[in-house]
GROMACS .gro file of C-alpha atoms in nm:
model
  370
    1MET     CA    1   0.000   0.000   0.000
    2ILE     CA    2   0.134   0.344  -0.092
    3ASP     CA    3   0.188   0.583   0.198
    4PHE     CA    4   0.055   0.894   0.027
    5GLU     CA    5   0.115   1.113   0.331
    6ALA     CA    6   0.483   1.023   0.332
    7ILE     CA    7   0.525   1.130  -0.031
    8ALA     CA    8   0.319   1.449   0.002
    9ASN     CA    9   0.490   1.786   0.028
   10PRO     CA   10   0.612   1.860   0.383
   11GLY     CA   11   0.354   2.134   0.440
   12ILE     CA   12   0.069   1.897   0.359
   13ARG     CA   13   0.173   1.616   0.592
   14GLY     CA   14  -0.046   1.621   0.902
   15LEU     CA   15  -0.258   1.906   0.761
   16ARG     CA   16  -0.622   1.873   0.859
   17ALA     CA   17  -0.877   1.976   0.599
   18TYR     CA   18  -1.110   2.270   0.663
   19ASP     CA   19  -1.390   2.164   0.897
   20PRO     CA   20  -1.735   2.296   0.794
   21GLY     CA   21  -1.885   2.197   1.130
   22HIS     CA   22  -2.168   1.957   1.037
   23ASP     CA   23  -2.287   1.744   0.747
   24LEU     CA   24  -2.575   1.977   0.666
   25VAL     CA   25  -2.703   1.772   0.373
   26ALA     CA   26  -2.749   1.469   0.598
   27LEU     CA   27  -2.914   1.682   0.867
   28ARG     CA   28  -3.157   1.833   0.614
   29ARG     CA   29  -3.264   1.486   0.510
   30ALA     CA   30  -3.301   1.374   0.871
   31HIS     CA   31  -3.520   1.674   0.956
   32GLU     CA   32  -3.717   1.662   0.629
   33GLY     CA   33  -3.627   2.010   0.511
   34VAL     CA   34  -3.732   2.201   0.825
   35LEU     CA   35  -3.382   2.252   0.960
   36VAL     CA   36  -3.293   2.591   1.110
   37GLU     CA   37  -2.939   2.642   0.979
   38LEU     CA   38  -2.756   2.896   1.194
   39GLY     CA   39  -2.401   2.764   1.170
   40SER     CA   40  -2.253   2.894   0.844
   41ASN     CA   41  -2.303   3.273   0.864
   42GLU     CA   42  -2.526   3.279   0.557
   43ASN     CA   43  -2.759   3.570   0.492
   44PRO     CA   44  -3.118   3.448   0.545
   45HIS     CA   45  -3.264   3.751   0.367
   46GLY     CA   46  -3.137   3.627   0.033
   47PRO     CA   47  -2.968   3.797  -0.261
   48SER     CA   48  -3.084   4.097  -0.456
   49PRO     CA   49  -3.369   4.020  -0.700
   50ALA     CA   50  -3.141   4.171  -0.964
   51ALA     CA   51  -2.879   3.907  -0.885
   52THR     CA   52  -3.138   3.629  -0.913
   53GLN     CA   53  -3.250   3.765  -1.252
   54ALA     CA   54  -2.889   3.782  -1.368
   55VAL     CA   55  -2.847   3.415  -1.279
   56LEU     CA   56  -3.149   3.318  -1.487
   57GLU     CA   57  -3.033   3.522  -1.784
   58THR     CA   58  -2.689   3.360  -1.773
   59LEU     CA   59  -2.805   2.999  -1.770
   60SER     CA   60  -2.845   2.980  -2.148
   61GLN     CA   61  -2.471   3.051  -2.187
   62LEU     CA   62  -2.339   2.771  -1.967
   63TYR     CA   63  -2.167   2.599  -2.259
   64ARG     CA   64  -1.932   2.899  -2.281
   65TYR     CA   65  -1.631   2.961  -2.060
   66PRO     CA   66  -1.666   3.260  -1.827
   67ASP     CA   67  -1.467   3.576  -1.884
   68PRO     CA   68  -1.119   3.475  -1.760
   69LEU     CA   69  -1.048   3.836  -1.658
   70GLY     CA   70  -1.385   3.907  -1.494
   71GLY     CA   71  -1.372   4.243  -1.668
   72ASP     CA   72  -1.729   4.363  -1.614
   73LEU     CA   73  -1.727   4.281  -1.244
   74LYS     CA   74  -1.384   4.438  -1.199
   75ARG     CA   75  -1.500   4.757  -1.367
   76ALA     CA   76  -1.804   4.772  -1.141
   77LEU     CA   77  -1.590   4.710  -0.832
   78ALA     CA   78  -1.332   4.968  -0.937
   79ALA     CA   79  -1.603   5.231  -0.978
   80ARG     CA   80  -1.760   5.144  -0.643
   81LEU     CA   81  -1.435   5.131  -0.444
   82GLY     CA   82  -1.250   5.413  -0.618
   83VAL     CA   83  -0.956   5.193  -0.720
   84GLY     CA   84  -0.797   5.093  -1.049
   85ILE     CA   85  -0.890   4.772  -1.230
   86SER     CA   86  -0.524   4.667  -1.203
   87GLN     CA   87  -0.565   4.668  -0.823
   88LEU     CA   88  -0.827   4.392  -0.830
   89MET     CA   89  -0.806   4.014  -0.835
   90LEU     CA   90  -1.112   3.786  -0.829
   91GLY     CA   91  -1.131   3.460  -0.639
   92ASN     CA   92  -1.351   3.157  -0.594
   93GLY     CA   93  -1.465   3.309  -0.267
   94SER     CA   94  -1.206   3.488  -0.053
   95HIS     CA   95  -1.093   3.147   0.083
   96GLU     CA   96  -0.906   3.077  -0.241
   97LEU     CA   97  -0.731   3.414  -0.226
   98LEU     CA   98  -0.627   3.373   0.138
   99MET     CA   99  -0.462   3.042   0.049
  100GLN     CA  100  -0.284   3.193  -0.251
  101PHE     CA  101  -0.129   3.475  -0.048
  102ALA     CA  102   0.064   3.223   0.160
  103GLN     CA  103   0.149   3.021  -0.150
  104VAL     CA  104   0.308   3.329  -0.307
  105PHE     CA  105   0.462   3.514  -0.014
  106ALA     CA  106   0.528   3.263   0.267
  107GLY     CA  107   0.711   2.932   0.291
  108PRO     CA  108   0.995   2.756   0.475
  109GLY     CA  109   1.181   3.018   0.678
  110ARG     CA  110   0.922   3.284   0.585
  111GLU     CA  111   0.673   3.289   0.869
  112VAL     CA  112   0.308   3.383   0.898
  113VAL     CA  113   0.171   3.580   1.195
  114ALA     CA  114  -0.195   3.560   1.294
  115SER     CA  115  -0.411   3.615   1.600
  116GLN     CA  116  -0.544   3.350   1.833
  117PHE     CA  117  -0.913   3.284   1.757
  118GLY     CA  118  -0.868   3.399   1.397
  119PHE     CA  119  -1.026   3.240   1.090
  120ALA     CA  120  -0.914   2.877   1.050
  121VAL     CA  121  -0.800   2.927   0.690
  122TYR     CA  122  -0.501   3.139   0.797
  123ALA     CA  123  -0.339   2.843   0.974
  124LEU     CA  124  -0.428   2.612   0.685
  125ALA     CA  125  -0.269   2.852   0.436
  126ALA     CA  126   0.053   2.874   0.639
  127GLN     CA  127   0.086   2.499   0.684
  128ALA     CA  128   0.007   2.420   0.320
  129ALA     CA  129   0.283   2.661   0.217
  130GLY     CA  130   0.526   2.502   0.462
  131ALA     CA  131   0.554   2.831   0.651
  132PRO     CA  132   0.607   2.860   1.028
  133LEU     CA  133   0.299   3.005   1.199
  134ARG     CA  134   0.326   3.242   1.494
  135VAL     CA  135  -0.005   3.269   1.680
  136VAL     CA  136  -0.035   3.582   1.895
  137PRO     CA  137  -0.260   3.567   2.204
  138ALA     CA  138  -0.586   3.755   2.166
  139PHE     CA  139  -0.730   3.992   2.424
  140ALA     CA  140  -0.843   3.826   2.746
  141ARG     CA  141  -1.202   3.720   2.810
  142GLY     CA  142  -1.263   4.021   3.036
  143ALA     CA  143  -1.116   4.285   2.803
  144ALA     CA  144  -1.318   4.557   2.633
  145MET     CA  145  -1.291   4.355   2.309
  146PRO     CA  146  -1.286   4.000   2.451
  147ARG     CA  147  -1.089   3.752   2.241
  148GLY     CA  148  -1.034   4.013   1.971
  149HIS     CA  149  -0.708   4.095   1.789
  150ASP     CA  150  -0.438   4.258   2.005
  151LEU     CA  151  -0.272   4.472   1.737
  152ASP     CA  152   0.008   4.589   1.966
  153ALA     CA  153   0.100   4.231   2.046
  154ILE     CA  154   0.077   4.130   1.679
  155ALA     CA  155   0.307   4.416   1.576
  156GLY     CA  156   0.550   4.313   1.851
  157ALA     CA  157   0.551   3.953   1.722
  158ILE     CA  158   0.672   4.051   1.374
  159SER     CA  159   1.032   3.936   1.328
  160PRO     CA  160   1.289   3.951   1.047
  161GLN     CA  161   1.152   3.612   0.933
  162THR     CA  162   0.792   3.736   0.906
  163ALA     CA  163   0.659   3.749   0.551
  164LEU     CA  164   0.283   3.766   0.597
  165VAL     CA  165   0.032   3.883   0.860
  166TYR     CA  166  -0.335   3.782   0.854
  167LEU     CA  167  -0.592   4.002   1.026
  168ALA     CA  168  -0.973   3.999   1.009
  169ASN     CA  169  -1.191   4.303   1.067
  170PRO     CA  170  -1.449   4.217   1.190
  171ASN     CA  171  -1.313   3.881   1.296
  172ASN     CA  172  -1.459   3.536   1.245
  173PRO     CA  173  -1.544   3.357   1.474
  174THR     CA  174  -1.549   3.619   1.751
  175GLY     CA  175  -1.738   3.901   1.574
  176THR     CA  176  -1.497   4.152   1.733
  177TRP     CA  177  -1.322   4.438   1.552
  178PHE     CA  178  -1.041   4.689   1.583
  179GLY     CA  179  -1.079   5.061   1.529
  180ALA     CA  180  -0.937   5.276   1.251
  181ASP     CA  181  -0.691   5.462   1.476
  182ALA     CA  182  -0.552   5.139   1.622
  183PHE     CA  183  -0.503   4.994   1.276
  184ALA     CA  184  -0.329   5.308   1.147
  185ALA     CA  185  -0.088   5.291   1.442
  186PHE     CA  186  -0.032   4.921   1.369
  187MET     CA  187   0.052   4.976   1.002
  188ALA     CA  188   0.303   5.247   1.096
  189ARG     CA  189   0.497   4.979   1.289
  190VAL     CA  190   0.498   4.712   1.016
  191PRO     CA  191   0.810   4.685   0.796
  192GLU     CA  192   0.730   4.748   0.430
  193SER     CA  193   0.864   4.403   0.338
  194VAL     CA  194   0.586   4.235   0.539
  195ILE     CA  195   0.256   4.177   0.360
  196VAL     CA  196  -0.049   4.259   0.575
  197VAL     CA  197  -0.375   4.094   0.471
  198VAL     CA  198  -0.698   4.233   0.614
  199ASP     CA  199  -0.987   3.994   0.564
  200GLU     CA  200  -1.302   4.207   0.541
  201ALA     CA  201  -1.554   3.932   0.468
  202TYR     CA  202  -1.801   4.095   0.712
  203ALA     CA  203  -1.713   4.461   0.653
  204GLU     CA  204  -2.053   4.556   0.511
  205PHE     CA  205  -2.219   4.461   0.841
  206ALA     CA  206  -1.984   4.681   1.049
  207ASP     CA  207  -2.169   4.988   1.177
  208ALA     CA  208  -1.961   5.101   1.476
  209PRO     CA  209  -1.833   5.462   1.458
  210ASP     CA  210  -1.472   5.357   1.517
  211HIS     CA  211  -1.467   5.092   1.243
  212ALA     CA  212  -1.326   5.174   0.898
  213SER     CA  213  -1.214   4.967   0.604
  214ALA     CA  214  -0.840   4.916   0.561
  215LEU     CA  215  -0.888   5.036   0.203
  216VAL     CA  216  -0.848   5.396   0.317
  217LEU     CA  217  -0.482   5.326   0.405
  218GLN     CA  218  -0.387   5.142   0.086
  219PRO     CA  219  -0.255   5.448  -0.100
  220ARG     CA  220  -0.003   5.493   0.182
  221TYR     CA  221   0.094   5.126   0.228
  222PRO     CA  222   0.165   4.917  -0.085
  223ASN     CA  223   0.216   4.611   0.141
  224LEU     CA  224  -0.152   4.618   0.247
  225LEU     CA  225  -0.398   4.370   0.090
  226VAL     CA  226  -0.773   4.367   0.152
  227THR     CA  227  -1.009   4.080   0.074
  228ARG     CA  228  -1.387   4.080   0.056
  229THR     CA  229  -1.659   3.840  -0.050
  230PHE     CA  230  -2.007   3.834  -0.200
  231SER     CA  231  -2.098   3.533   0.018
  232LYS     CA  232  -2.210   3.718   0.331
  233ALA     CA  233  -2.382   4.055   0.302
  234HIS     CA  234  -2.471   4.000  -0.065
  235ALA     CA  235  -2.605   3.649   0.011
  236LEU     CA  236  -2.431   3.474  -0.280
  237ALA     CA  237  -2.258   3.203  -0.075
  238GLY     CA  238  -2.356   2.933  -0.322
  239LEU     CA  239  -2.179   3.105  -0.612
  240ARG     CA  240  -1.838   3.162  -0.449
  241VAL     CA  241  -1.718   3.505  -0.555
  242GLY     CA  242  -1.455   3.701  -0.365
  243TYR     CA  243  -1.197   3.964  -0.448
  244ALA     CA  244  -0.870   4.117  -0.334
  245VAL     CA  245  -0.764   4.481  -0.355
  246ALA     CA  246  -0.391   4.551  -0.356
  247HIS     CA  247  -0.111   4.746  -0.524
  248PRO     CA  248  -0.103   4.672  -0.901
  249ASP     CA  249   0.246   4.520  -0.876
  250CYS     CA  250   0.127   4.286  -0.600
  251ILE     CA  251  -0.177   4.181  -0.804
  252ALA     CA  252   0.047   4.114  -1.106
  253VAL     CA  253   0.252   3.867  -0.902
  254LEU     CA  254  -0.056   3.700  -0.751
  255GLU     CA  255  -0.214   3.657  -1.094
  256ARG     CA  256   0.062   3.412  -1.184
  257VAL     CA  257  -0.093   3.146  -0.959
  258ARG     CA  258  -0.460   3.227  -1.013
  259GLU     CA  259  -0.643   2.932  -1.162
  260SER     CA  260  -0.782   2.994  -1.509
  261PHE     CA  261  -1.156   3.068  -1.515
  262ASN     CA  262  -1.159   3.052  -1.134
  263VAL     CA  263  -1.487   3.246  -1.102
  264ASN     CA  264  -1.779   3.096  -1.289
  265MET     CA  265  -2.002   3.281  -1.535
  266VAL     CA  266  -2.311   3.275  -1.312
  267GLY     CA  267  -2.114   3.408  -1.017
  268LEU     CA  268  -1.965   3.694  -1.218
  269SER     CA  269  -2.307   3.800  -1.345
  270ALA     CA  270  -2.483   3.774  -1.009
  271ALA     CA  271  -2.209   3.958  -0.821
  272GLN     CA  272  -2.214   4.248  -1.065
  273ALA     CA  273  -2.593   4.275  -1.037
  274ALA     CA  274  -2.582   4.253  -0.657
  275LEU     CA  275  -2.323   4.529  -0.645
  276GLY     CA  276  -2.562   4.756  -0.832
  277ASP     CA  277  -2.856   4.700  -0.594
  278GLU     CA  278  -2.764   4.920  -0.298
  279ALA     CA  279  -3.122   4.945  -0.177
  280HIS     CA  280  -3.150   4.570  -0.124
  281LEU     CA  281  -2.814   4.562   0.053
  282ARG     CA  282  -2.915   4.843   0.290
  283TRP     CA  283  -3.245   4.667   0.365
  284SER     CA  284  -3.071   4.337   0.437
  285LEU     CA  285  -2.808   4.498   0.662
  286ALA     CA  286  -3.078   4.681   0.859
  287ARG     CA  287  -3.270   4.356   0.919
  288ASN     CA  288  -2.951   4.186   1.034
  289ALA     CA  289  -2.868   4.466   1.279
  290GLU     CA  290  -3.219   4.453   1.428
  291GLN     CA  291  -3.215   4.077   1.473
  292ARG     CA  292  -2.856   4.072   1.602
  293GLU     CA  293  -2.944   4.310   1.885
  294MET     CA  294  -3.264   4.123   1.964
  295LEU     CA  295  -3.088   3.787   1.972
  296ALA     CA  296  -2.796   3.914   2.182
  297ALA     CA  297  -3.039   4.066   2.434
  298ALA     CA  298  -3.242   3.744   2.452
  299LEU     CA  299  -2.929   3.538   2.517
  300ARG     CA  300  -2.810   3.778   2.785
  301GLU     CA  301  -3.150   3.752   2.953
  302ARG     CA  302  -3.090   3.377   2.974
  303GLY     CA  303  -2.757   3.437   3.145
  304TYR     CA  304  -2.518   3.380   2.856
  305PHE     CA  305  -2.224   3.595   2.747
  306ALA     CA  306  -2.247   3.707   2.383
  307HIS     CA  307  -1.933   3.869   2.247
  308PRO     CA  308  -1.968   4.216   2.095
  309SER     CA  309  -2.022   4.171   1.721
  310LEU     CA  310  -2.029   4.378   1.403
  311THR     CA  311  -2.115   4.078   1.187
  312ASN     CA  312  -2.411   3.854   1.107
  313PHE     CA  313  -2.328   3.612   1.389
  314LEU     CA  314  -2.271   3.600   1.763
  315LEU     CA  315  -2.008   3.405   1.953
  316VAL     CA  316  -2.186   3.289   2.269
  317GLU     CA  317  -2.034   3.132   2.578
  318PHE     CA  318  -2.251   2.848   2.712
  319GLY     CA  319  -2.005   2.709   2.967
  320PRO     CA  320  -1.962   2.342   3.065
  321GLU     CA  321  -2.306   2.256   2.924
  322THR     CA  322  -2.210   2.357   2.570
  323GLN     CA  323  -2.198   2.008   2.420
  324ARG     CA  324  -2.526   1.906   2.580
  325ILE     CA  325  -2.696   2.225   2.462
  326GLU     CA  326  -2.566   2.184   2.108
  327ALA     CA  327  -2.679   1.820   2.091
  328GLY     CA  328  -3.021   1.915   2.226
  329LEU     CA  329  -3.060   2.185   1.964
  330ILE     CA  330  -2.960   1.953   1.680
  331ALA     CA  331  -3.217   1.700   1.801
  332ARG     CA  332  -3.474   1.980   1.765
  333GLY     CA  333  -3.360   2.074   1.415
  334VAL     CA  334  -3.146   2.378   1.502
  335VAL     CA  335  -2.782   2.376   1.389
  336LEU     CA  336  -2.517   2.606   1.536
  337ARG     CA  337  -2.141   2.603   1.483
  338PRO     CA  338  -1.927   2.423   1.743
  339MET     CA  339  -1.611   2.613   1.835
  340ALA     CA  340  -1.386   2.346   1.990
  341GLY     CA  341  -1.172   2.348   1.676
  342TYR     CA  342  -1.098   2.715   1.741
  343GLY     CA  343  -0.991   2.650   2.100
  344LEU     CA  344  -1.328   2.769   2.235
  345PRO     CA  345  -1.497   2.446   2.349
  346GLU     CA  346  -1.746   2.629   2.573
  347CYS     CA  347  -1.871   2.855   2.293
  348LEU     CA  348  -2.107   2.818   1.999
  349ARG     CA  349  -2.124   3.054   1.703
  350ILE     CA  350  -2.479   3.152   1.611
  351THR     CA  351  -2.566   3.298   1.272
  352VAL     CA  352  -2.820   3.577   1.304
  353GLY     CA  353  -3.126   3.435   1.131
  354ASP     CA  354  -3.446   3.606   1.028
  355ALA     CA  355  -3.712   3.672   1.291
  356SER     CA  356  -3.876   3.330   1.248
  357GLU     CA  357  -3.548   3.139   1.268
  358ASN     CA  358  -3.437   3.328   1.577
  359ARG     CA  359  -3.769   3.256   1.750
  360ARG     CA  360  -3.729   2.886   1.673
  361LEU     CA  361  -3.374   2.892   1.808
  362LEU     CA  362  -3.478   3.054   2.136
  363ALA     CA  363  -3.778   2.824   2.178
  364ALA     CA  364  -3.559   2.519   2.119
  365LEU     CA  365  -3.295   2.653   2.358
  366ASP     CA  366  -3.558   2.702   2.629
  367GLU     CA  367  -3.672   2.342   2.581
  368VAL     CA  368  -3.317   2.213   2.615
  369LEU     CA  369  -3.256   2.423   2.928
  370ALA     CA  370  -3.583   2.305   3.080
   0.00000   0.00000   0.00000
């Protein structure tokens, strides 16, 4: 028998694949289609009607390859963001891009720095590239931004061997964020040879006065990369469209490893249409903010700690009863995201559903607690 692990590249040996949490297809079948899915941070309010129409209009062209450059979507993004087309790179979701950054810039002897309780893909990207990973402790549980990024500590952890830093603002899975002033002070401390990636998958949801996109600092720092996705706020998770914004010279290097036709035709069309429907986006974000506050308040009333969040999910601490509570909810057709893989075994991450889904969650939770 061939030992495939032994002949794999060193960075792949012992690497554990991304864990989606649950086999949702099997759970849907078991619960006959009435599952309340609150574990994947999807947008329950759905995509723009314009995006849905764009999908339908594209279906007749499926025998064609998609635009390998994604030109129409890039032009729409450039106009919206105030950047040049040469500053944009499209990805099959932002996950693909996050992996490619490490592939291009990190490797043996070229380390990656990331925060504790950061998105799981950062560690996967480092290990797949064979790069050492330095994990910096997050803020303590009792801090003003519990379990959020400690930018001072991250800046202090950068060494001459550091090639790449991953940050998320707001962060998954904690929902926490760092302010614009703190990030500006952080970037002033980072050597220009170190690439800083800011993952802004949930940026559209962020409504705190001190939050700002890292894009505002890009003209000053050519080593700053920003990623975003159409999966969350734009509710196109099933089509997998993400993008990176960076200096044109950086994008030119990254393009060398981009897979050909990596964003499908339907995704390109739907994302462009979604980008043009600001009214739907504003409506969806407002519904999320309302339900997030309602859900956080309801959980606090039941005695649970919900982390501050600027996203479409809440990280909630359930204590020693976490596994029992999660199992009880699954038995009642409500799926949340377990957090043991993130080093948070007494927490569950709860996607903010619509009003009906959140009522079902709370009713099921009350049954389990009773």
